[in-house]
PDB file of C-alpha atoms in Angstrom:
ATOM      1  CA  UNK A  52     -31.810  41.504  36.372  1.00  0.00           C
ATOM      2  CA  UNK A  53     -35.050  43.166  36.878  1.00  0.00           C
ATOM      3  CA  UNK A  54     -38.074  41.030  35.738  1.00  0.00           C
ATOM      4  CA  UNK A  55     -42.018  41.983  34.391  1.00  0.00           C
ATOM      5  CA  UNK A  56     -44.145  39.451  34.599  1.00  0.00           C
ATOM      6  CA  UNK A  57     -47.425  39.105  32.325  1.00  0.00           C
ATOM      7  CA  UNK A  58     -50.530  37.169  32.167  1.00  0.00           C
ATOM      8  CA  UNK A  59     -50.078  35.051  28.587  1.00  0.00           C
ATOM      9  CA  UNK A  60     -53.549  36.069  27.347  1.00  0.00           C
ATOM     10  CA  UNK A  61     -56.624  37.657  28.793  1.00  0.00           C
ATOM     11  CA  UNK A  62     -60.124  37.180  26.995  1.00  0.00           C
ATOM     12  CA  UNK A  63     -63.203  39.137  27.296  1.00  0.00           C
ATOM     13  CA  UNK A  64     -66.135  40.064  25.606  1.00  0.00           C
ATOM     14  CA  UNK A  65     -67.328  43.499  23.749  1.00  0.00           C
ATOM     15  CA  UNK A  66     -68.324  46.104  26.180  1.00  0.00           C
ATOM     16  CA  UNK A  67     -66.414  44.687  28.841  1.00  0.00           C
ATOM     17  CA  UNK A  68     -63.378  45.920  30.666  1.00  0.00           C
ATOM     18  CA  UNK A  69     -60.258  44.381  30.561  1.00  0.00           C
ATOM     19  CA  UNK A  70     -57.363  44.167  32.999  1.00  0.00           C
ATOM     20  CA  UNK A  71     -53.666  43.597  32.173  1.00  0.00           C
ATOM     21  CA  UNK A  72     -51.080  43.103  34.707  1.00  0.00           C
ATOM     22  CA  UNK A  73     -47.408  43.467  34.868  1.00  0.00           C
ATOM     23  CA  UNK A  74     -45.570  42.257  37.698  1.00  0.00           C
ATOM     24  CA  UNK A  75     -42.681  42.875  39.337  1.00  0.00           C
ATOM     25  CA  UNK A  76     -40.232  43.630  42.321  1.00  0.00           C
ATOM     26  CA  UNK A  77     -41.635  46.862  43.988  1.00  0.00           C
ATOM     27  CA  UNK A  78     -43.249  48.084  40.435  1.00  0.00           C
ATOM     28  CA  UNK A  79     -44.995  50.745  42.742  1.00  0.00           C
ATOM     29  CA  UNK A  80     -41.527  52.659  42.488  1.00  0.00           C
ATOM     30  CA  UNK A  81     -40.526  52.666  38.772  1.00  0.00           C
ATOM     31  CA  UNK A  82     -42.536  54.474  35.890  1.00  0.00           C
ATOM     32  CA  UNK A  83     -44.595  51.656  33.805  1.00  0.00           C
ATOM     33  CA  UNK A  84     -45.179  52.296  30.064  1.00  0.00           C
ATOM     34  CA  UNK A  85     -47.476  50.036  27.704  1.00  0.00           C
ATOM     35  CA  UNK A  86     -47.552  49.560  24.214  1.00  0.00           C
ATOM     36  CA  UNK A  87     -49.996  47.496  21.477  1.00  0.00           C
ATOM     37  CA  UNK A  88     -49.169  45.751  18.768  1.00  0.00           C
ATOM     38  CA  UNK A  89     -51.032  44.330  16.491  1.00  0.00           C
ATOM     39  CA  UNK A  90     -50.034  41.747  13.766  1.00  0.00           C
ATOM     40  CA  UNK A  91     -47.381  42.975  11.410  1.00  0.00           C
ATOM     41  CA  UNK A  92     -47.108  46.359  13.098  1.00  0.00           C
ATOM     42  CA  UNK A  93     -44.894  48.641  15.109  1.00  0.00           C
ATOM     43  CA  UNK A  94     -45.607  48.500  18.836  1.00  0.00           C
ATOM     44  CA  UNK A  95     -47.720  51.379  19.850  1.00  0.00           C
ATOM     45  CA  UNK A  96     -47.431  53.792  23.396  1.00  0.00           C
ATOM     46  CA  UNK A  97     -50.727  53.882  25.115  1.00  0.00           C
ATOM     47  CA  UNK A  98     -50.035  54.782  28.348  1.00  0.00           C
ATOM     48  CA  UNK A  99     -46.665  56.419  29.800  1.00  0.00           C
ATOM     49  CA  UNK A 100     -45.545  56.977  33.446  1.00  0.00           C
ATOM     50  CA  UNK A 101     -48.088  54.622  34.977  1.00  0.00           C
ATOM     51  CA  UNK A 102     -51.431  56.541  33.664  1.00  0.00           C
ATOM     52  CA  UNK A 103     -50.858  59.290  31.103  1.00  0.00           C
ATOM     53  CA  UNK A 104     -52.089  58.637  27.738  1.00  0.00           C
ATOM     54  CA  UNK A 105     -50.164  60.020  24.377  1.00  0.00           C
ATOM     55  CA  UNK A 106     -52.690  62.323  22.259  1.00  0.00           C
ATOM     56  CA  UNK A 107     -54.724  59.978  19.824  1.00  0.00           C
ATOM     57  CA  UNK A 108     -54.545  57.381  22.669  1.00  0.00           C
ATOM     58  CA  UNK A 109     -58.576  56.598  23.499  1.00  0.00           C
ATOM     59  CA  UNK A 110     -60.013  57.572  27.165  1.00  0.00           C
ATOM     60  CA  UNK A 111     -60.852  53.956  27.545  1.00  0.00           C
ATOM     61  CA  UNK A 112     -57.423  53.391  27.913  1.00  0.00           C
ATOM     62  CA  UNK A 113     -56.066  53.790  31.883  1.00  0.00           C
ATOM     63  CA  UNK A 114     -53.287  53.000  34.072  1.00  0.00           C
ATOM     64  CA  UNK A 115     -52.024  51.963  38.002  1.00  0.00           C
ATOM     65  CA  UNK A 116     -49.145  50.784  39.452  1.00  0.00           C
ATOM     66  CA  UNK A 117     -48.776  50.286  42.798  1.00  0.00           C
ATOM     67  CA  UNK A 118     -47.041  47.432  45.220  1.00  0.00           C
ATOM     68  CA  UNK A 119     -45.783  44.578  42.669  1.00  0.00           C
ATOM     69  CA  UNK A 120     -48.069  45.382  40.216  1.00  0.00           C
ATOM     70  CA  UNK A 121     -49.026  48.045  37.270  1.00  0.00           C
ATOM     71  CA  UNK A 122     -51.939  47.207  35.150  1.00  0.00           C
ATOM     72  CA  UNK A 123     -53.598  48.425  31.901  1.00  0.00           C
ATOM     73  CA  UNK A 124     -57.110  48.923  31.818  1.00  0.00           C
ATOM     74  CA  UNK A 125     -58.949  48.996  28.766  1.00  0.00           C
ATOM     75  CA  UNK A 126     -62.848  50.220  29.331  1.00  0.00           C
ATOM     76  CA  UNK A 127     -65.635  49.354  26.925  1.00  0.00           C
ATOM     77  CA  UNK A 128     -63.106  47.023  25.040  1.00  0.00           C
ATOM     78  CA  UNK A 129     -63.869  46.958  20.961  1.00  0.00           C
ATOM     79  CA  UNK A 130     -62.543  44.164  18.365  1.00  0.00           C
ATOM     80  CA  UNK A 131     -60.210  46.904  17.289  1.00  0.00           C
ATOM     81  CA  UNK A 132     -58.198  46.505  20.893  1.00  0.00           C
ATOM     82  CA  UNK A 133     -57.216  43.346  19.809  1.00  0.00           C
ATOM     83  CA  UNK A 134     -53.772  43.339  20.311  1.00  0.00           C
ATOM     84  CA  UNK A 135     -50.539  42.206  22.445  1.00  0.00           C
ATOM     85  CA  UNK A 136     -49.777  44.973  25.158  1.00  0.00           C
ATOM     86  CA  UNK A 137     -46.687  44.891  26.754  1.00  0.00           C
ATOM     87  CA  UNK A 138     -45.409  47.213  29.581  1.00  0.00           C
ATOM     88  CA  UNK A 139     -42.164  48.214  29.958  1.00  0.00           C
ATOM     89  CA  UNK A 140     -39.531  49.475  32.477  1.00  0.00           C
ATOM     90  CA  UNK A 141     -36.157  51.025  32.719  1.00  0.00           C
ATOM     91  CA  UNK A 142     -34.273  49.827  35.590  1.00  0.00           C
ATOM     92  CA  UNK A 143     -31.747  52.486  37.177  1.00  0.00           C
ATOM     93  CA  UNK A 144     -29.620  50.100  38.926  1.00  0.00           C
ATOM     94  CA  UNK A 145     -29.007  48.672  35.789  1.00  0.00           C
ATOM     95  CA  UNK A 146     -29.907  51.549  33.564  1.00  0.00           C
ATOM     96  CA  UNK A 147     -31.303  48.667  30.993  1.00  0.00           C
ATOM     97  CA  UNK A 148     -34.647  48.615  29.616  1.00  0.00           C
ATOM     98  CA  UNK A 149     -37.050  45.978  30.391  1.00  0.00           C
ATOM     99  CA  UNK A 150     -40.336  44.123  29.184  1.00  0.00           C
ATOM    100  CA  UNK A 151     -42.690  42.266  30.173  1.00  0.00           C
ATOM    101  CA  UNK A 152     -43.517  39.142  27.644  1.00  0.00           C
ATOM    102  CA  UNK A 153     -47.123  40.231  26.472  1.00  0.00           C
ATOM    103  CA  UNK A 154     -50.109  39.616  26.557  1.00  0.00           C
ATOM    104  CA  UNK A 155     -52.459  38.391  24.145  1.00  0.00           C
ATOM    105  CA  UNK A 156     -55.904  40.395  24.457  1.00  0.00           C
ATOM    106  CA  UNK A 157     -58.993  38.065  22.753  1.00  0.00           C
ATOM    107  CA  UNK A 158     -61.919  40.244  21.775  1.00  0.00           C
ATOM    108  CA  UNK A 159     -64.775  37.092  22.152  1.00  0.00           C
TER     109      UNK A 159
ATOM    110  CA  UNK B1335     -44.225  63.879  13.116  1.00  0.00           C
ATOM    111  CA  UNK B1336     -41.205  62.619  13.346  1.00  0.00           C
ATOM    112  CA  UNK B1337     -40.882  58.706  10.933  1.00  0.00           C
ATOM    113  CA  UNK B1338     -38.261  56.644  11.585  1.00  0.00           C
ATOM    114  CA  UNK B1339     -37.615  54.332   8.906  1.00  0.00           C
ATOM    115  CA  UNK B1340     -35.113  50.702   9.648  1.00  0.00           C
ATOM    116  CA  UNK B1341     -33.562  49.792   5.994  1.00  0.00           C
ATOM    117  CA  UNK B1342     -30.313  46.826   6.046  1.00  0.00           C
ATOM    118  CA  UNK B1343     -29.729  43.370   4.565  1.00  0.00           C
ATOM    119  CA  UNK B1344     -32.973  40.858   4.938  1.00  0.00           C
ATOM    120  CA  UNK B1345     -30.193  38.080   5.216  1.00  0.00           C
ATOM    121  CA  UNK B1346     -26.772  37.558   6.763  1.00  0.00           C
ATOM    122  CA  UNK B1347     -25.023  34.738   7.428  1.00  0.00           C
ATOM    123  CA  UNK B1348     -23.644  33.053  10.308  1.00  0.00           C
ATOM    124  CA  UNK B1349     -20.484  34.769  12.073  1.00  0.00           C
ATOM    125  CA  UNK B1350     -20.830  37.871   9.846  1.00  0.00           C
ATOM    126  CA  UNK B1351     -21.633  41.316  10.635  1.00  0.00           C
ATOM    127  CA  UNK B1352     -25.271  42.721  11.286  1.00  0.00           C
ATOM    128  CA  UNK B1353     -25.683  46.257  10.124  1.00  0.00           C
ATOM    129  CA  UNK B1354     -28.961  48.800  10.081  1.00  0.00           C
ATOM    130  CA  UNK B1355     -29.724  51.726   9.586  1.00  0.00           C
ATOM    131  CA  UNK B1356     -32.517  53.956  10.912  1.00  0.00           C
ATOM    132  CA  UNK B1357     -33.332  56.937   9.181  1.00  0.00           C
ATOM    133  CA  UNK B1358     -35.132  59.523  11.150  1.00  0.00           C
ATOM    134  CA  UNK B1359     -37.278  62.524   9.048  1.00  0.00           C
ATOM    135  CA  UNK B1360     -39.543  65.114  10.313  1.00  0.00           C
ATOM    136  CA  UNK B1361     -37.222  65.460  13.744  1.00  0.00           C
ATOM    137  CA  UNK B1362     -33.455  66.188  14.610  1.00  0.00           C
ATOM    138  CA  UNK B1363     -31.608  63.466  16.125  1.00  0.00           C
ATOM    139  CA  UNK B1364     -30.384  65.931  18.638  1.00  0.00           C
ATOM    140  CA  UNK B1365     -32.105  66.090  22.470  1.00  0.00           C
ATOM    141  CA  UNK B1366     -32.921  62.801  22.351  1.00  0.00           C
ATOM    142  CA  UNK B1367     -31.742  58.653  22.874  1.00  0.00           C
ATOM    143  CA  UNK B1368     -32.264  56.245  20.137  1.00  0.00           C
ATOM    144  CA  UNK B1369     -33.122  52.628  20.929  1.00  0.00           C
ATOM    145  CA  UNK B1370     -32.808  49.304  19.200  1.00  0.00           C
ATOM    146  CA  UNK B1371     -35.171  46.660  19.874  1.00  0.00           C
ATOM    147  CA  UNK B1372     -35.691  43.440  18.709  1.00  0.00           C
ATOM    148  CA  UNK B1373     -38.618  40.381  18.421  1.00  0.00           C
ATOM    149  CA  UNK B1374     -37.691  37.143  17.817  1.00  0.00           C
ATOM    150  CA  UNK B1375     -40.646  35.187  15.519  1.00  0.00           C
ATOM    151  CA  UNK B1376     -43.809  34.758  17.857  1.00  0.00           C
ATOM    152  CA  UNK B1377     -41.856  36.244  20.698  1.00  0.00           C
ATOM    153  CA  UNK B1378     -41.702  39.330  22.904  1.00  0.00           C
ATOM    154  CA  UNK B1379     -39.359  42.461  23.295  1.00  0.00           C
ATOM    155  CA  UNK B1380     -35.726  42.522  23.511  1.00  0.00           C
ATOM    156  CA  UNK B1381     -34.139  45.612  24.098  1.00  0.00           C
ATOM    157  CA  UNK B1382     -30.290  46.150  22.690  1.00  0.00           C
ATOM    158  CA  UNK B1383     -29.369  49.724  23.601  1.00  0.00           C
ATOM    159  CA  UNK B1384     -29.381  52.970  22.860  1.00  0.00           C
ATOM    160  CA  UNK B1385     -27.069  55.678  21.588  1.00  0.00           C
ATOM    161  CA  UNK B1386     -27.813  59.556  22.587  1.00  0.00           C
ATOM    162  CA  UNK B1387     -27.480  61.963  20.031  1.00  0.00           C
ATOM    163  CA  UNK B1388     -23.851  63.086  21.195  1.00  0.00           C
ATOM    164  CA  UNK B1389     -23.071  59.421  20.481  1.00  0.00           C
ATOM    165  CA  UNK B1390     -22.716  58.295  23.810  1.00  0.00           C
ATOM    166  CA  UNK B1391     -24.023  54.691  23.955  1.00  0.00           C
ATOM    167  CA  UNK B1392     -25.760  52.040  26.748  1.00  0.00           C
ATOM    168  CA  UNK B1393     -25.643  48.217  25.539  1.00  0.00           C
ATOM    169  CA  UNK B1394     -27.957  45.202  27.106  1.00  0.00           C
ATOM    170  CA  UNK B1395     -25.071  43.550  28.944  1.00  0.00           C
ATOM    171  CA  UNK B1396     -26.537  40.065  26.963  1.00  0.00           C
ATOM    172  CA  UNK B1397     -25.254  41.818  23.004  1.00  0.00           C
ATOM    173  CA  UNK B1398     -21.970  43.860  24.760  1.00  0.00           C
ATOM    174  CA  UNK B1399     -19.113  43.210  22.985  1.00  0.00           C
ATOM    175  CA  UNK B1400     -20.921  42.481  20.064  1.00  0.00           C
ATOM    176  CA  UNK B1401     -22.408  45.469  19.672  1.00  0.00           C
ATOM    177  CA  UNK B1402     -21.642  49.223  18.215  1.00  0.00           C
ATOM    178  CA  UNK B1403     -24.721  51.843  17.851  1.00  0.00           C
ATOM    179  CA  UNK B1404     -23.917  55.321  16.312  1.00  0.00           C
ATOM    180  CA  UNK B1405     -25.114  58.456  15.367  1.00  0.00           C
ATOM    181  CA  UNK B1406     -24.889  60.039  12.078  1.00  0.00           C
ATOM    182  CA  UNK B1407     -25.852  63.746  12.577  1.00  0.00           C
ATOM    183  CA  UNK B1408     -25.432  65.247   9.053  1.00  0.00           C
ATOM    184  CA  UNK B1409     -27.331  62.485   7.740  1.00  0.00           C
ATOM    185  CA  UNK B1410     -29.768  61.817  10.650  1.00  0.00           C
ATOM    186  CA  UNK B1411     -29.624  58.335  10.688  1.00  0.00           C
ATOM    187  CA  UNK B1412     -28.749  55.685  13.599  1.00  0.00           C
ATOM    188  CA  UNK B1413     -26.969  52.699  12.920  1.00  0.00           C
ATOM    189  CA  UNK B1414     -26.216  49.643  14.550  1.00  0.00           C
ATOM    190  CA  UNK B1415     -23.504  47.202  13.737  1.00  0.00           C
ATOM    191  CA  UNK B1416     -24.241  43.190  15.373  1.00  0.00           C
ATOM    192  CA  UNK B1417     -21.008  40.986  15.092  1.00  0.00           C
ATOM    193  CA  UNK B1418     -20.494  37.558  14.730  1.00  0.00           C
ATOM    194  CA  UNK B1419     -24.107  36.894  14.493  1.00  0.00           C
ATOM    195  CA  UNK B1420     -26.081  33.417  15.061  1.00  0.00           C
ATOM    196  CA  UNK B1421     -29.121  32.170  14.375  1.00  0.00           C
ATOM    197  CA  UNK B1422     -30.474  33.647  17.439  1.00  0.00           C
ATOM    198  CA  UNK B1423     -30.173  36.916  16.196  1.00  0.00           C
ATOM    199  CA  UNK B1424     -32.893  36.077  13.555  1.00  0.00           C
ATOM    200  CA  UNK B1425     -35.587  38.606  13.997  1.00  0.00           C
ATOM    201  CA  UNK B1426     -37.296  41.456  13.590  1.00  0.00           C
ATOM    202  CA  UNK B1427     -35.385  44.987  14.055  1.00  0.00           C
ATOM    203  CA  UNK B1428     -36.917  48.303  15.321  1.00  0.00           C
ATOM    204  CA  UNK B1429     -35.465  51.337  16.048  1.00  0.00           C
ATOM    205  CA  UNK B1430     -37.301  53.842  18.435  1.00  0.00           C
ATOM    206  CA  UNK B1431     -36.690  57.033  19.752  1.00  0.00           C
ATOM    207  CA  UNK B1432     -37.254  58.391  23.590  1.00  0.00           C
ATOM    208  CA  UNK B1433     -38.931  60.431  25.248  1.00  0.00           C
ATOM    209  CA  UNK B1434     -37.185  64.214  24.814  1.00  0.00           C
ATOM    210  CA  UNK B1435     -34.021  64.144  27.024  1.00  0.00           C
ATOM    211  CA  UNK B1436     -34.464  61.251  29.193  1.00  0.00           C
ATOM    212  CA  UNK B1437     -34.730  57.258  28.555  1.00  0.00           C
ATOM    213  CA  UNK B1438     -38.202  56.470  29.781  1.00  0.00           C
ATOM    214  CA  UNK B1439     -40.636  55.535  27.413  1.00  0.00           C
ATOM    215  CA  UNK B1440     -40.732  54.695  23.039  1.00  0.00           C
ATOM    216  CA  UNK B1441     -42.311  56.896  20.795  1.00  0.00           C
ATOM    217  CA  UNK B1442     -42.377  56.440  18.268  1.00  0.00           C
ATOM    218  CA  UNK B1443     -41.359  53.135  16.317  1.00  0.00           C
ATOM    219  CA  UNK B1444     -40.373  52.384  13.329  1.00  0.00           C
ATOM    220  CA  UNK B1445     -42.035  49.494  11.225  1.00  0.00           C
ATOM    221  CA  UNK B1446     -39.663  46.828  11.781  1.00  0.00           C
ATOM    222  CA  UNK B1447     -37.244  45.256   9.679  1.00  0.00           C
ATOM    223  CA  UNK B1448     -36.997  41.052   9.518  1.00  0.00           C
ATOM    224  CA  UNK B1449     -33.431  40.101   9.525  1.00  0.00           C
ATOM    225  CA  UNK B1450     -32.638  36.060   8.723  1.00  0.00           C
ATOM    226  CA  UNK B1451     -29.390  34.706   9.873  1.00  0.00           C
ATOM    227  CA  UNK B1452     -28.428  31.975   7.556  1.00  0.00           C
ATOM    228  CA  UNK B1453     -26.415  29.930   6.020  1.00  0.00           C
TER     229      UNK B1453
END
C-alpha cells in the first residue's frame, strides 16, 4: 500500500516561513491535497492538486510536489497557523485514499 | 454552503454494530462521493470509504467485510454501518464529501463525532 511520510513537528517563529513535507514513492505523479486542523475541529482543505488554494484559503499558503516529495509552505506564519496539516493522496492502483500522519506546526 | 452534520450512538459495545449517519443540507447528494474518515485519540487520518451518490461503494481493504456505506437520497443523508466492532474502532467519525464528480480531494467536513467502544 501506498505510503506519505511526514515530519512529526516543525517549529518556527512569527514572520517566518514554514516548510512541510510529505513523502512518498514518485509523489511528483499523484495530486497532493493538505488540510489543518486545529484542536477539536474538522480538518480543513488548504491547498488542492499540489498548489491551488480553496477561496478563504490565505495567499501565504503554497504548494509543490515534485520527485518523492510535495510540501506545504506557509509564508509569514501567524499563531493562528497553529495547527496539524496533513496531505493526502488517492492512489489509483488501489483506488484507496491515503494520509500522511501529520504534522504538528509550533508557532514559537 | 453545503453542512454536513455526523449524528449516531457516543457508545457501543464490543462485537455490536456501528451505525452513523451524516446528514448533508445546503447541497444534493447527487454528482458527488461521500467519504468516511476516522481519528483514533491523538492520532492521524484513517480513511474507510466512500459511497457515490448512485450508491455505488469503495471500502479500505483493512474495514471490508465489516463495512456497508449507503445513500439515502430522499432524505440526503449517508450512513455507515461498522460490524462486530472492537476497541480499535474507538474514535472520532467524520464524514466528508468530494470534490464534484471525481474522488480527489475533502471539502468539506463535518465536525466529527467521538464514538467509544465499550464494554
Amino acid at each position: 500500500s501506498y505510503v506519505l511520510t511526514q515530519p512529526p513537528s516543525v517549529s518556527v517563529a512569527p514572520g517566518e516561513t514554514a516548510n512541510i513535507t510529505c513523502g512518498g514513492d514518485s509523489i511528483g505523479g499523484k495530486s497532493v491535497h493538505w488540510y489543518l486542523q486545529k484542536p477539536g475541529q474538522a480538518p480543513v482543505l488548504v491547498i488542492y492538486v499540489d498548489r491551488d488554494r480553496p477561496s478563504g484559503i490565505p495567499e501565504r499558503f503554497s504548494g509543490s510536489n515534485f520527485g518523492n516529495t510535495a510540501t506545504l509552505t506557509i509564508s509569514k506564519v501567524e499563531a493562528g497557523d497553529e495547527a496539524d496539516y496533513y496531505c493526502q493522496v488517492w492512489d489509483t492502483s488501489s483506488d484507496v485514499q491515503v494520509f500522511g500522519g501529520g504534522t504538528k506546526l509550533t508557532v514559537l | 454552503q453545503v453542512h454536513l452534520q455526523e449524528s449516531g450512538p457516543g457508545l457501543v459495545k464490543p462485537s455490536e454494530t456501528l451505525s452513523l449517519i451524516c446528514s448533508v443540507s445546503s447541497g444534493s447528494l447527487s454528482d458527488y462521493f461521500w467519504s468516511w474518515i476516522r481519528q483514533t485519540p491523538g492520532k492521524g487520518l484513517e480513511w474507510i470509504g466512500y459511497v457515490y451518490s448512485t450508491g455505488s461503494t469503495k471500502y479500505n481493504p483493512s474495514l471490508e467485510g465489516r463495512l456497508t456505506l449507503s445513500v439515502d437520497t430522499s432524505k440526503n443523508q449517508v450512513s455507515l454501518r461498522l460490524r462486530s466492532v472492537t476497541t480499535a474502532d474507538t474514535a472520532t467519525y467524520f464524514c466528508a464529501r468530494h470534490a464534484y464528480n471525481t474522488v480527489y480531494w475533502f471539502d468539506p467536513w463535518g465536525l466529527g463525532t467521538l464514538v467509544t467502544v465499550s464494554s
